[in-house]
Short mmCIF file of C-alpha atoms in Angstrom, two decimals:
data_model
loop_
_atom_site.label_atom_id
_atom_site.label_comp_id
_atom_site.label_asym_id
_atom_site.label_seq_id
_atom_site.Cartn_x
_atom_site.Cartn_y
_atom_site.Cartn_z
CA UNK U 108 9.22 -11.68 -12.20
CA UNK U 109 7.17 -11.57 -15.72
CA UNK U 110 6.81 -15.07 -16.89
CA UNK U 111 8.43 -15.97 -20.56
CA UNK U 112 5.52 -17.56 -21.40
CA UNK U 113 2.07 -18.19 -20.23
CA UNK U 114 0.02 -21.28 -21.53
CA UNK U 115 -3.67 -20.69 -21.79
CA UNK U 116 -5.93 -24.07 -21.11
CA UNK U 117 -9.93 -23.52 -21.37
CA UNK U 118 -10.92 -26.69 -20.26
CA UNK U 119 -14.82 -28.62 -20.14
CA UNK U 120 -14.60 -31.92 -18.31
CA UNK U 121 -11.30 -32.45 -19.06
CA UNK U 122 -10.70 -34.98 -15.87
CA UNK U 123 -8.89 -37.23 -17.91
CA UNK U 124 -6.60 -35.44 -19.35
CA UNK U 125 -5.71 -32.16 -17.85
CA UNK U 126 -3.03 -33.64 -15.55
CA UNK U 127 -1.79 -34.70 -18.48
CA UNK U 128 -1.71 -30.78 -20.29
CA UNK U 129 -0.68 -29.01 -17.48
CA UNK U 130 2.35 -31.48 -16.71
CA UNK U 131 3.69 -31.15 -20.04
CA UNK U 132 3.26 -27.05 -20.00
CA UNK U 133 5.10 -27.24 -17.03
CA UNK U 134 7.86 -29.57 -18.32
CA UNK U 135 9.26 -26.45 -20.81
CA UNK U 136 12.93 -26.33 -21.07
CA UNK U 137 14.69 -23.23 -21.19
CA UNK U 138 11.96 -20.76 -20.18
CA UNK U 139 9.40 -19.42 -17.29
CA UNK U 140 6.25 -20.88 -17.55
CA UNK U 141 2.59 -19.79 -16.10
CA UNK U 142 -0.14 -21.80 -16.38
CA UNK U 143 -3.88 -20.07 -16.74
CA UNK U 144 -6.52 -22.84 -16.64
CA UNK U 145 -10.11 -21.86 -17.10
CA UNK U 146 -12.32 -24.03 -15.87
CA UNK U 147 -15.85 -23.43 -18.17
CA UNK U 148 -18.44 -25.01 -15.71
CA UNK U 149 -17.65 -28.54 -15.64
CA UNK U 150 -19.50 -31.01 -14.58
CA UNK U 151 -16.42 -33.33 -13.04
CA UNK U 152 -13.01 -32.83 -10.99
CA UNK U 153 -11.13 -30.52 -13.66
CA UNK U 154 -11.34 -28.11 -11.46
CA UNK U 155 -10.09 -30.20 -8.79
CA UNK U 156 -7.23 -31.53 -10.93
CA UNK U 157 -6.06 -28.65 -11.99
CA UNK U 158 -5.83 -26.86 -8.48
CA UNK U 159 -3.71 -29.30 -7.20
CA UNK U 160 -0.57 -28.22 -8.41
CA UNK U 161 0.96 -25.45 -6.47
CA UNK U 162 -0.72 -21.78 -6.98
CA UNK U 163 2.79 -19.87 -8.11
CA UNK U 164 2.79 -22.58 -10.97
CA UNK U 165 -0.77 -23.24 -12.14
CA UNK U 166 -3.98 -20.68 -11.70
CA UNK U 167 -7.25 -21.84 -12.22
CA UNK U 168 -10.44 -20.12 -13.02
CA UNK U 169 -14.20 -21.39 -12.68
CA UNK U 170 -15.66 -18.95 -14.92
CA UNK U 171 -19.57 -18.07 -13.68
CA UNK U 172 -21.43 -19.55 -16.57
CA UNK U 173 -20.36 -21.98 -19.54
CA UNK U 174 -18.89 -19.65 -22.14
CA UNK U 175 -17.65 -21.67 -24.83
CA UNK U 176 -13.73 -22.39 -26.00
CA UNK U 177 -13.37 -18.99 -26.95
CA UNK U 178 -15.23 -17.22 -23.81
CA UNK U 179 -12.71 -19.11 -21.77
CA UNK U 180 -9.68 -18.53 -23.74
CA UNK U 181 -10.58 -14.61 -23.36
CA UNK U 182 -10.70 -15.15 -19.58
CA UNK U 183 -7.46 -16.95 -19.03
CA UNK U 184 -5.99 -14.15 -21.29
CA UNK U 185 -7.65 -11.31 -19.02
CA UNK U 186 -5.39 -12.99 -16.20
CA UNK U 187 -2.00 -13.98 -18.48
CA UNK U 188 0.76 -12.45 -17.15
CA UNK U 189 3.13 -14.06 -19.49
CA UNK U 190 5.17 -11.63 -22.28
CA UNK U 191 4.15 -14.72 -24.87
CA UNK U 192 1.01 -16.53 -24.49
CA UNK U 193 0.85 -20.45 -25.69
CA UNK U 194 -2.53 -22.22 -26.53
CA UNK U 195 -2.95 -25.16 -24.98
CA UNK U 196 -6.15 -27.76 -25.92
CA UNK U 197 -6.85 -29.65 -22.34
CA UNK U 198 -6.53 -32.78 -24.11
CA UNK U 199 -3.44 -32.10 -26.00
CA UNK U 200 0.25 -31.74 -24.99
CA UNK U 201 3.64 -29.95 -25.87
CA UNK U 202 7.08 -31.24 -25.99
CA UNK U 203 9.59 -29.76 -23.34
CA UNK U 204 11.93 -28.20 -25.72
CA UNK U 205 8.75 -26.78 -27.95
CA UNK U 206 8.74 -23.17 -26.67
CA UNK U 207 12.13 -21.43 -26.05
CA UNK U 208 12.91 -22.19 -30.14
CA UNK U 209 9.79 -20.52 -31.45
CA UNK U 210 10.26 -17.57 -28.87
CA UNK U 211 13.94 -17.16 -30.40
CA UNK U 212 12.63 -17.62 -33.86
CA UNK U 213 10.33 -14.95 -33.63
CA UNK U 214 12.14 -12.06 -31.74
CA UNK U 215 14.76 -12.86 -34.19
CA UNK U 216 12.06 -12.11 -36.89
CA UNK U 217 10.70 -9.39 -35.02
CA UNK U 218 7.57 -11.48 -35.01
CA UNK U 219 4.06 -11.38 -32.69
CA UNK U 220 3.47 -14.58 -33.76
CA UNK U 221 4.66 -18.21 -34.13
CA UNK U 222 3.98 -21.49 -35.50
CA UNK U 223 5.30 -25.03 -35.11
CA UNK U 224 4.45 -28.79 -36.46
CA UNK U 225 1.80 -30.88 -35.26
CA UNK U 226 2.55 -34.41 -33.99
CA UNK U 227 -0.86 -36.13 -34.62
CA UNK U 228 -1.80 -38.54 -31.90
CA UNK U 229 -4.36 -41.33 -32.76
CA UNK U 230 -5.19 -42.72 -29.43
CA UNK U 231 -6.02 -46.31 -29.56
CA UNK U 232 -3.98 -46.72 -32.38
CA UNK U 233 0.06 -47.48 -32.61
CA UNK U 234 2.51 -45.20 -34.29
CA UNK U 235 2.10 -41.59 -34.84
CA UNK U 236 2.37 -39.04 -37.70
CA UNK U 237 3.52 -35.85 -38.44
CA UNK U 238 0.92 -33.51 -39.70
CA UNK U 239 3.13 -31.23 -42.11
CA UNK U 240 6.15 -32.43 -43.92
CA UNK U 241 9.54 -30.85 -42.31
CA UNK U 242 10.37 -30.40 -45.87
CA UNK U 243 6.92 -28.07 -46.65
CA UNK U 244 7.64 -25.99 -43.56
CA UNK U 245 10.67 -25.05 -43.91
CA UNK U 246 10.20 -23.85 -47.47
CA UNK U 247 7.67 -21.14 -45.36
CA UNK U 248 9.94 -18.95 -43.39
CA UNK U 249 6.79 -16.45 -42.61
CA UNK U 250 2.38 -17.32 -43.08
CA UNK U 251 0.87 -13.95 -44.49
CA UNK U 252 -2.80 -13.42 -43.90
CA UNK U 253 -3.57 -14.85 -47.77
CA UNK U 254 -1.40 -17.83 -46.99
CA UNK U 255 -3.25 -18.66 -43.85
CA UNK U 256 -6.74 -17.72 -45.47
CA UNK U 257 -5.81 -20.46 -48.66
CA UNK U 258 -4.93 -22.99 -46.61
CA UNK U 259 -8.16 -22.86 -44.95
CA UNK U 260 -10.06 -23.01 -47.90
CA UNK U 261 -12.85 -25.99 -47.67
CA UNK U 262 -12.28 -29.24 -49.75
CA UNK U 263 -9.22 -27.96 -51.55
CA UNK U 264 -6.39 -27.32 -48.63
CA UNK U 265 -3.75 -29.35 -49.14
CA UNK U 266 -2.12 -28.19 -45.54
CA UNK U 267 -4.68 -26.41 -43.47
CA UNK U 268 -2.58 -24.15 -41.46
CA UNK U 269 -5.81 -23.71 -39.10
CA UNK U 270 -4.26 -26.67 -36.85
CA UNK U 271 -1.58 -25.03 -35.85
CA UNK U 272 -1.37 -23.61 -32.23
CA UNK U 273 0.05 -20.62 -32.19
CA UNK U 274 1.94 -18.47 -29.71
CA UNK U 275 1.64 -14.56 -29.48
CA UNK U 276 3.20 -11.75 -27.95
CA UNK U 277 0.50 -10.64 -25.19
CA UNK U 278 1.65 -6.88 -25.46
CA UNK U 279 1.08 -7.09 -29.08
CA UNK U 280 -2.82 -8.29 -29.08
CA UNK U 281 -3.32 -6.25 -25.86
CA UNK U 282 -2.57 -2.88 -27.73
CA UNK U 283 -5.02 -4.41 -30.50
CA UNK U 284 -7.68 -5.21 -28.41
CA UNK U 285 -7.65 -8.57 -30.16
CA UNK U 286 -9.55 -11.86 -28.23
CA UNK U 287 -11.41 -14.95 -29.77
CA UNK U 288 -14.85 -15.22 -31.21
CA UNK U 289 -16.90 -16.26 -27.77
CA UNK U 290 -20.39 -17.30 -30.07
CA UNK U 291 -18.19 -19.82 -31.79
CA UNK U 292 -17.64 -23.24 -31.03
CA UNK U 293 -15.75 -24.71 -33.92
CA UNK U 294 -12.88 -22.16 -35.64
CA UNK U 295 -12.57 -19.81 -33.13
CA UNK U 296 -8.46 -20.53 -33.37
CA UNK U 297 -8.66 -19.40 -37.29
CA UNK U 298 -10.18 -16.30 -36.44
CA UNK U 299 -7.93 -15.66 -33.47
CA UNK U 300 -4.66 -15.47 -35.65
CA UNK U 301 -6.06 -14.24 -38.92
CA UNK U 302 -6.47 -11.09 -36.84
CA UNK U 303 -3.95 -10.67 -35.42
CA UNK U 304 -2.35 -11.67 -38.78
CA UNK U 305 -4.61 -8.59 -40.40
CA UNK U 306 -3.51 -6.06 -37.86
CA UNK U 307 -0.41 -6.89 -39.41
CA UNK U 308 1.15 -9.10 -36.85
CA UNK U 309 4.44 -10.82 -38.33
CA UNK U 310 3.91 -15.25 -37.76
CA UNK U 311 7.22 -17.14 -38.28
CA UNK U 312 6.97 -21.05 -38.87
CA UNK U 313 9.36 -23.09 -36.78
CA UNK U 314 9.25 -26.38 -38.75
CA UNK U 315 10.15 -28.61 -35.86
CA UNK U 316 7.39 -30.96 -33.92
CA UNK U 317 6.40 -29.43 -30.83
CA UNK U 318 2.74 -29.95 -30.23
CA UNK U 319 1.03 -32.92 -30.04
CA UNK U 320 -2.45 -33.38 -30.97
CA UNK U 321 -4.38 -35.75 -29.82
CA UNK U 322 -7.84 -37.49 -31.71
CA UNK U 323 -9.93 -39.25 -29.84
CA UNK U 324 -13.19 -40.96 -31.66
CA UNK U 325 -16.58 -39.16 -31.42
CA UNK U 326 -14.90 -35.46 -30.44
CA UNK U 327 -16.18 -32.33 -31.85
CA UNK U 328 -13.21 -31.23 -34.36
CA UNK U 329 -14.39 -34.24 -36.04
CA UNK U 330 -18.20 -33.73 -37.01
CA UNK U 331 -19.09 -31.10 -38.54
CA UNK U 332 -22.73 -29.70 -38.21
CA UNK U 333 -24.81 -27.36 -40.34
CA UNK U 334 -24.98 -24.23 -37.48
CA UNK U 335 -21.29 -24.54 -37.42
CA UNK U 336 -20.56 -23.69 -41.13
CA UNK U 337 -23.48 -20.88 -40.29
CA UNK U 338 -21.35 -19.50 -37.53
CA UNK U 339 -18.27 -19.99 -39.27
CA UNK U 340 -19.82 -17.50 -42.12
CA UNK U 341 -21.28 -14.92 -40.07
CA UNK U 342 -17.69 -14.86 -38.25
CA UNK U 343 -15.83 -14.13 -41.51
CA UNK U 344 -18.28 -11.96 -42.35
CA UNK U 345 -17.56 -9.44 -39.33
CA UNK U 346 -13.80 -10.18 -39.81
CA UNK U 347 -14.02 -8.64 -43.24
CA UNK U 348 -16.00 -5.77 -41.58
CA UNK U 349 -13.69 -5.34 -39.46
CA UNK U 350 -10.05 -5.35 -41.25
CA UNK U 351 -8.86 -4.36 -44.04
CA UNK U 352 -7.24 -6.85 -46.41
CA UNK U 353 -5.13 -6.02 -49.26
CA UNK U 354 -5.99 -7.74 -52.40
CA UNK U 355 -4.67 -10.97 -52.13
CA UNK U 356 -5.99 -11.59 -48.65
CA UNK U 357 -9.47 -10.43 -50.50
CA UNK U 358 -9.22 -12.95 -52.98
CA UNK U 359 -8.59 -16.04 -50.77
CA UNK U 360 -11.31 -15.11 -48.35
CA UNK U 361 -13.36 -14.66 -51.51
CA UNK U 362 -12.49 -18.51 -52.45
CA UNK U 363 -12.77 -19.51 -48.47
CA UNK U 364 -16.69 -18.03 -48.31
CA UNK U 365 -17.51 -19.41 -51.33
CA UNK U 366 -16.13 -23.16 -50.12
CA UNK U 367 -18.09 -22.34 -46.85
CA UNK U 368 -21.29 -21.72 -49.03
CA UNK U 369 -20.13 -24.83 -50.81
CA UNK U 370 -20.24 -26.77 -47.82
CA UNK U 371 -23.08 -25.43 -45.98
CA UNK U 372 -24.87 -26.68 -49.31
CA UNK U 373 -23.21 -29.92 -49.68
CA UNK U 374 -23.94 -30.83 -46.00
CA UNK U 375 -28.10 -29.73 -46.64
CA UNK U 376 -27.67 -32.10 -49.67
CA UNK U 377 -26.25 -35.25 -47.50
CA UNK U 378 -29.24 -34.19 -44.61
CA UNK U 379 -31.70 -34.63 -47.76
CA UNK U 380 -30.00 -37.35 -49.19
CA UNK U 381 -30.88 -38.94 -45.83
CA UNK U 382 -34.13 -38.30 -45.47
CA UNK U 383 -34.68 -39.25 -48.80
CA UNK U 384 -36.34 -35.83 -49.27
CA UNK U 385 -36.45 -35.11 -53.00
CA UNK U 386 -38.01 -31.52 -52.58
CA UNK U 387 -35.21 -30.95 -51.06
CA UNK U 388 -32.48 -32.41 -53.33
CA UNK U 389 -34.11 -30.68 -56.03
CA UNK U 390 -33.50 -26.99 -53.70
CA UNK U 391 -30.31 -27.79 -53.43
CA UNK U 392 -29.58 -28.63 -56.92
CA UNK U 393 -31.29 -24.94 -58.48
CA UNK U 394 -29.43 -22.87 -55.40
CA UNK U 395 -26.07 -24.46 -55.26
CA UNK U 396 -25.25 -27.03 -57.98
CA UNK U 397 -21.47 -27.59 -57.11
CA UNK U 398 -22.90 -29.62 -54.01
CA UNK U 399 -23.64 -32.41 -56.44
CA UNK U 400 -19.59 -32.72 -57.35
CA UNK U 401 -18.52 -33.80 -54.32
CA UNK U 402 -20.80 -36.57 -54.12
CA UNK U 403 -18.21 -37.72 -56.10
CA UNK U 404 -16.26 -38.90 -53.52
CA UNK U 405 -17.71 -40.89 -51.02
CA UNK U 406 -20.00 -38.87 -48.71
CA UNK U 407 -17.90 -40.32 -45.14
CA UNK U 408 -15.14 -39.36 -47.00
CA UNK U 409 -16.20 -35.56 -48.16
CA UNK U 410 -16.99 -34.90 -45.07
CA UNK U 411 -14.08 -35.95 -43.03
CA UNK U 412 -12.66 -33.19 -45.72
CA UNK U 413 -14.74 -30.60 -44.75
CA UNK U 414 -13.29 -30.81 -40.90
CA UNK U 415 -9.77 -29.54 -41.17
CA UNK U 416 -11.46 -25.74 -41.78
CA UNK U 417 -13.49 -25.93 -39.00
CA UNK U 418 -10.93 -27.00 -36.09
CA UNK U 419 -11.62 -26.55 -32.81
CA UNK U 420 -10.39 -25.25 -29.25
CA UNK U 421 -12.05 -28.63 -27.63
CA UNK U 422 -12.90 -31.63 -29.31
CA UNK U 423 -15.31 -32.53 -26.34
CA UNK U 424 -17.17 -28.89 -25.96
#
């Protein structure tokens, strides 16, 4: 019998916490769950972990050679069985009631797509937050392909709509051919649904809390490095190549590259800055002269802003 919903888990020595993942995947209320983990060559007992729950619940692959978040998203979707598919981080978890709403939501919609709230997990600290206000959410019935482009718009994204975890009919991005970016490390999850967003896949928000993400100091989602930003650009650049937008989705990738270029420039400017090179503060100031605004704001500060648009799969890869 076909699953209701498959979660996809690309883990990379995720010992600690992929008990923890795979227990609250499991834990769904209301619907058949499968769980796909894909092992990408680590180092520790994920691999272990994660094969000892039963094999009719959880299957595990130990991919060949380390391919990244999005090389081992692409293999636990070549094995999904699942008519929806859930994205799972191995260090995050989901709330039993989380998935048989936004499956009902979006066949009501006719949707291929859906979208929830983010409970934000600090671990370490007490208390936890909510990373959308109900309130905003449900005021956004639907995300088009400009909304979701705006929103990830660097420095000036109020609610970056790139955190969001996102399920998808399978059937619907298996007739498209669609699967994630496997060169990039950070953002392969925006580029994931702005497609299928641009092949015109409907994405209905469900404004309730049913994911939980959890931040842990020192993980990748949180520092942001020059080849990322590079990646990030030559990504966008084959998306546009590859789909057409109408105008207003032209527009906000328009202002997103040009915040990318903005922060590629701003982040040679803090490396200078550092090395107290003044050759190369003085580069930076003829090429891209907006990088000197946001020094502004303090420069631990700017950058923590540039990290929403750049989210990642792992925040350990």
């Amino acid at each position: 019998m076909q699953p209701d919903v498959t979660f996809i888990i690309a883990a990379f020595n995720a010992e600690g916490t992929i008990e923890r993942a795979i227990k609250s995947a499991l834990a769904q209320h209301g619907v058949s769950v499968e769980v796909v983990v894909a092992d990408d060559r680590s180092s520790d007992r994920t691999a272990a972990i994660a094969g000892s729950f039963p094999n009719e619940q959880v299957r595990v692959l130990t991919l060949e050679s380390n391919r990244g978040p999005g090389g081992a998203r692409n293999a636990a979707l070549d094995v999904a069985k699942g008519r929806w598919i859930a994205v799972l981080d191995s260090d995050d978890t989901v709330l039993p009631d989380r998935i048989a709403p936004m499956i009902t939501r979006a066949a009501n919609a006719r949707a291929k797509a859906a979208v929830d709230n983010i409970e934000v997990v600090r671990e370490g600290k007490v208390g936890r937050e909510t990373m959308f206000p109900a309130h905003h959410l449900a005021r956004i019935p639907e995300i088009t392909l400009a909304d979701f482009i705006a929103s990830n718009v660097v420095f000036k994204s109020a609610f970056n709509f790139g955190y969001m975890k996102p399920i998808f009919e399978r059937r619907f991005i298996e007739t498209h051919g669609l699967r994630y970016e496997e060169n990039l490390r950070i953002g392969e999850d925006y580029t994931f649904l702005a497609s299928i967003l641009a092949k015109g896949g409907k994405c209905v928000v469900e404004p309730s809390v049913g994911y939980a993400y959890h931040v842990r100091p020192g993980s990748v989602s949180r520092v942001l490095e020059m080849h990322h930003i590079t990646s990030m650009l030559e990504a966008d650049k084959r998306f546009i190549e590859s789909f057409e937008l109408n105008a207003e989705a032209r527009a906000a990738q328009a202002r997103r590259t040009r915040s990318l270029e903005q922060a590629k420039s701003f982040l040679a400017l803090v490396d200078h800055i550092k090395r107290r090179s003044i050759s190369g503060i003085i580069e930076v100031a003829v090429r891209n002269p907006v990088a000197f605004r946001h020094l502004s704001m303090p420069i631990g500060v700017r950058l923590k802003r540039l990290i929403p648009s750049a989210t990642s799969q792992s925040k350990d890869w």
